[in-house]
Amino acid sequence: GENVEQHPSTLSVQEGDSAVIKCTYSDSASNYFPWYKQELGKGPQLIIDIRSNVGEKKDQRIAVTLNKTAKHFSLHITETQPEDSAVYFCAASGGAGSYQLTFGKGTKLSVIP
Amino acid sequence: DADVTQTPRNRITKTGKRIMLECSQTKGHDRMYWYRQDPGLGLRLIYYSFDVKDINKGEISDGYSVSRQAQAKFSLSLESAIPNQTALYFCATSVGGANVLTFGAGSRLTVL
């Protein structure tokens, strides 16, 4: 089955700096890669996703890049703000005809004012 | 009102007790899921259902069972709870063919 590794597990940045979270996946047939943000006391919420026919996608201050050859994808947050503090999960799906999402273990991002 | 509602939000129980966590949704989605979240382990799939007559085991189904009572309702049961089932449980929904999950707010279960 699919295996998703996520790094780092914790990340602290100064407000205004950029944050980068990286994930690798094992199944070369996977074709859908979402990122979820989980705020304290809430369920995860989709913030951005990318499909395998696209190399990069942006939405305001967040972007995701995908390198299918190396089987890794990354989340980039620019001009970080305190409200970006949360746990972020990457995920992958679509390998071997499966629609199930396999999640990484999460990254706790702290933005220091 | 929330699109995906989980009850109870918090539950403390004792080893050996039967526990049911309930999930209802107003999104009209056909697919429903139960995930378990443990610190440092991320989200792991317990069971999923693509429609009322379809139930599938996920990665960690041992010790759990589910019931899809209607398109909008999906419950998770622990027949005999044990301490290592202490965790945060999430229900999620999606529409067929799309993998975008909508999560509930979670049910925190503590088994003493």
Coordinates of C-alpha atoms in Angstrom, one line a residue:
Chain A
G1 CA 0.0 0.0 0.0
E2 CA 0.9 3.7 -0.1
N3 CA 3.3 5.1 2.5
V4 CA 3.5 8.9 3.0
E5 CA 6.4 10.4 5.0
Q6 CA 6.1 14.0 6.2
H7 CA 8.9 16.3 7.5
P8 CA 9.5 18.1 9.8
S9 CA 7.2 17.0 12.6
T10 CA 7.4 20.5 14.2
L11 CA 8.3 23.8 12.6
S12 CA 8.7 27.3 14.2
V13 CA 9.0 30.4 12.1
Q14 CA 8.9 34.1 12.8
E15 CA 5.9 36.0 11.6
G16 CA 6.5 37.1 8.0
D17 CA 8.9 34.4 7.2
S18 CA 8.2 31.5 4.9
A19 CA 7.5 27.9 5.9
V20 CA 8.0 24.7 3.9
I21 CA 6.7 21.3 4.7
K22 CA 7.8 18.3 2.6
C23 CA 6.2 14.9 1.9
T24 CA 7.3 11.8 0.0
Y25 CA 5.2 9.0 -1.2
S26 CA 5.9 5.4 -2.2
D27 CA 3.3 4.5 -4.9
S28 CA 4.2 5.9 -8.3
A29 CA 0.6 5.4 -9.4
S30 CA -0.7 8.0 -6.9
N31 CA -2.1 11.0 -8.7
Y32 CA -3.9 13.2 -6.1
F33 CA -2.1 15.1 -3.3
P34 CA -4.1 17.3 -0.9
W35 CA -3.0 19.3 2.1
Y36 CA -5.2 19.7 5.2
K37 CA -4.9 22.2 8.0
Q38 CA -6.1 21.3 11.5
E39 CA -6.6 24.1 14.0
L40 CA -6.9 23.4 17.7
G41 CA -10.1 21.6 18.6
K42 CA -11.3 21.3 15.0
G43 CA -11.3 18.7 12.3
P44 CA -8.8 18.9 9.3
Q45 CA -9.8 21.2 6.5
L46 CA -8.6 21.1 2.9
I47 CA -6.4 24.1 2.0
I48 CA -5.0 23.2 -1.3
D49 CA -4.5 20.1 -3.5
I50 CA -2.6 19.2 -6.7
R51 CA -3.0 16.5 -9.3
S52 CA -0.3 14.6 -11.0
N53 CA -0.7 16.4 -14.3
V54 CA 0.3 19.7 -12.7
G55 CA 3.7 20.7 -11.2
E56 CA 2.7 23.7 -9.1
K57 CA -0.4 25.3 -7.8
K58 CA -0.8 28.6 -5.9
D59 CA -3.6 30.1 -3.9
Q60 CA -2.7 33.5 -2.4
R61 CA 0.0 32.8 0.2
I62 CA 0.1 29.1 -0.1
A63 CA 1.5 26.9 -2.9
V64 CA 2.1 23.3 -3.5
T65 CA 4.8 21.8 -5.8
L66 CA 4.9 18.2 -7.1
N67 CA 7.9 16.3 -8.4
K68 CA 6.5 13.0 -9.7
T69 CA 10.0 11.7 -10.7
A70 CA 11.3 12.0 -7.2
K71 CA 7.9 11.2 -5.7
H72 CA 7.8 14.2 -3.4
F73 CA 5.5 17.2 -2.9
S74 CA 5.8 20.3 -0.7
L75 CA 3.7 23.0 0.9
H76 CA 5.0 26.5 0.8
I77 CA 3.5 29.2 3.0
T78 CA 4.8 32.8 2.4
E79 CA 4.5 35.8 4.7
T80 CA 3.3 33.6 7.6
Q81 CA 0.8 35.0 10.1
P82 CA -0.1 33.9 13.6
E83 CA -3.3 32.4 12.2
D84 CA -1.2 30.0 10.1
S85 CA -0.3 28.2 13.4
A86 CA -1.8 24.7 13.1
V87 CA -1.1 21.1 12.3
Y88 CA -0.7 20.4 8.6
F89 CA -1.2 17.0 7.0
C90 CA -0.2 15.9 3.5
A91 CA -1.9 13.0 1.8
A92 CA -1.8 10.9 -1.3
S93 CA -4.3 8.8 -3.2
G94 CA -5.1 7.2 -6.5
G95 CA -2.4 4.5 -6.6
A96 CA -3.5 1.0 -7.7
G97 CA -7.0 2.3 -8.5
S98 CA -7.6 3.3 -4.9
Y99 CA -9.5 6.5 -4.0
Q100 CA -8.5 6.2 -0.4
L101 CA -6.3 8.9 1.1
T102 CA -3.1 7.9 3.0
F103 CA -2.1 10.7 5.3
G104 CA 1.3 11.8 6.6
K105 CA 1.9 12.1 10.3
G106 CA 1.5 15.8 10.4
T107 CA 3.6 18.9 11.0
K108 CA 2.9 21.3 13.9
L109 CA 3.6 24.8 12.6
S110 CA 4.1 27.6 15.1
V111 CA 4.3 31.2 13.9
I112 CA 5.9 33.4 16.4
P113 CA 4.7 37.0 16.5
Chain B
D1 CA -25.2 24.1 11.9
A2 CA -22.1 22.0 11.1
D3 CA -22.1 20.0 7.8
V4 CA -20.7 17.0 9.6
T5 CA -21.8 16.5 13.2
Q6 CA -20.2 14.1 15.6
T7 CA -21.7 13.0 19.0
P8 CA -20.5 12.8 21.6
R9 CA -17.7 15.3 21.5
N10 CA -16.0 13.9 24.6
R11 CA -16.5 10.5 26.3
I12 CA -14.7 8.8 29.2
T13 CA -15.5 5.2 29.6
K14 CA -14.1 2.1 31.3
T15 CA -12.3 -1.0 29.9
G16 CA -14.8 -3.5 28.5
K17 CA -17.7 -1.1 28.0
R18 CA -19.5 -0.8 24.6
I19 CA -19.2 2.6 23.0
M20 CA -20.9 4.1 20.0
L21 CA -19.8 7.3 18.2
E22 CA -22.3 8.8 15.9
C23 CA -21.9 10.9 12.8
S24 CA -24.5 12.7 10.7
Q25 CA -24.1 14.9 7.7
T26 CA -26.1 17.4 5.8
K27 CA -23.8 17.7 2.7
G28 CA -25.7 15.0 0.7
H29 CA -22.4 13.2 0.2
D30 CA -22.6 9.5 -0.5
R31 CA -19.2 8.5 1.0
M32 CA -18.5 8.4 4.7
Y33 CA -15.4 7.6 6.7
W34 CA -14.1 7.0 10.2
Y35 CA -10.5 8.0 11.0
R36 CA -8.5 7.8 14.2
Q37 CA -5.9 10.4 15.2
D38 CA -3.1 9.7 17.6
P39 CA -0.3 12.1 18.5
G40 CA 2.6 11.6 16.1
L41 CA 0.7 9.0 14.0
G42 CA -1.5 11.2 11.9
L43 CA -4.9 10.1 10.6
R44 CA -5.5 6.4 10.1
L45 CA -8.6 5.0 8.3
I46 CA -10.8 2.6 10.3
Y47 CA -13.8 2.0 8.0
Y48 CA -15.4 3.6 5.0
S49 CA -18.7 3.3 3.2
F50 CA -19.4 4.4 -0.4
D51 CA -23.1 4.0 0.0
V52 CA -25.7 2.5 2.5
K53 CA -25.1 -1.1 1.4
D54 CA -21.3 -0.8 1.1
I55 CA -19.0 -1.1 4.1
N56 CA -15.2 -1.5 3.8
K57 CA -12.4 -2.1 6.3
G58 CA -9.6 0.4 6.4
E59 CA -6.1 0.2 7.8
I60 CA -7.0 -0.4 11.4
S61 CA -10.4 -2.0 11.7
D62 CA -9.7 -4.6 14.4
G63 CA -11.7 -3.9 17.5
Y64 CA -14.2 -1.6 15.7
S65 CA -17.4 -2.1 13.8
V66 CA -19.6 0.4 11.9
S67 CA -23.2 0.8 10.7
R68 CA -24.5 2.9 7.9
Q69 CA -28.1 3.5 9.0
A70 CA -28.9 6.0 6.2
Q71 CA -27.0 8.0 3.6
A72 CA -26.6 10.7 6.2
K73 CA -25.7 8.6 9.2
F74 CA -22.6 6.5 9.9
S75 CA -21.8 5.2 13.4
L76 CA -18.6 3.6 14.8
S77 CA -18.8 1.1 17.6
L78 CA -16.3 -0.3 20.0
E79 CA -17.8 -3.6 21.3
S80 CA -15.4 -3.9 24.3
A81 CA -13.3 -0.8 24.7
I82 CA -9.6 -1.1 25.7
P83 CA -7.2 1.6 26.8
N84 CA -5.2 1.7 23.6
Q85 CA -8.4 2.8 21.8
T86 CA -8.0 6.1 23.6
A87 CA -7.8 8.6 20.7
L88 CA -9.5 11.4 18.8
Y89 CA -11.9 10.0 16.2
F90 CA -13.0 11.9 13.1
C91 CA -15.9 11.2 10.8
A92 CA -15.5 12.5 7.2
T93 CA -17.6 12.7 4.1
S94 CA -16.9 13.0 0.4
V95 CA -18.8 12.9 -2.9
G96 CA -18.2 9.9 -5.1
G97 CA -15.3 10.3 -7.6
A98 CA -13.7 13.2 -5.7
N99 CA -11.3 12.8 -2.8
V100 CA -12.0 16.1 -1.0
L101 CA -12.9 15.2 2.6
T102 CA -15.1 17.2 4.9
F103 CA -14.3 16.4 8.5
G104 CA -16.4 16.7 11.6
A105 CA -15.0 18.3 14.7
G106 CA -14.0 15.1 16.3
S107 CA -14.9 12.8 19.2
R108 CA -12.4 12.5 22.0
L109 CA -12.6 9.0 23.6
T110 CA -10.8 8.1 26.8
V111 CA -10.8 4.5 27.9
L112 CA -9.7 4.0 31.5

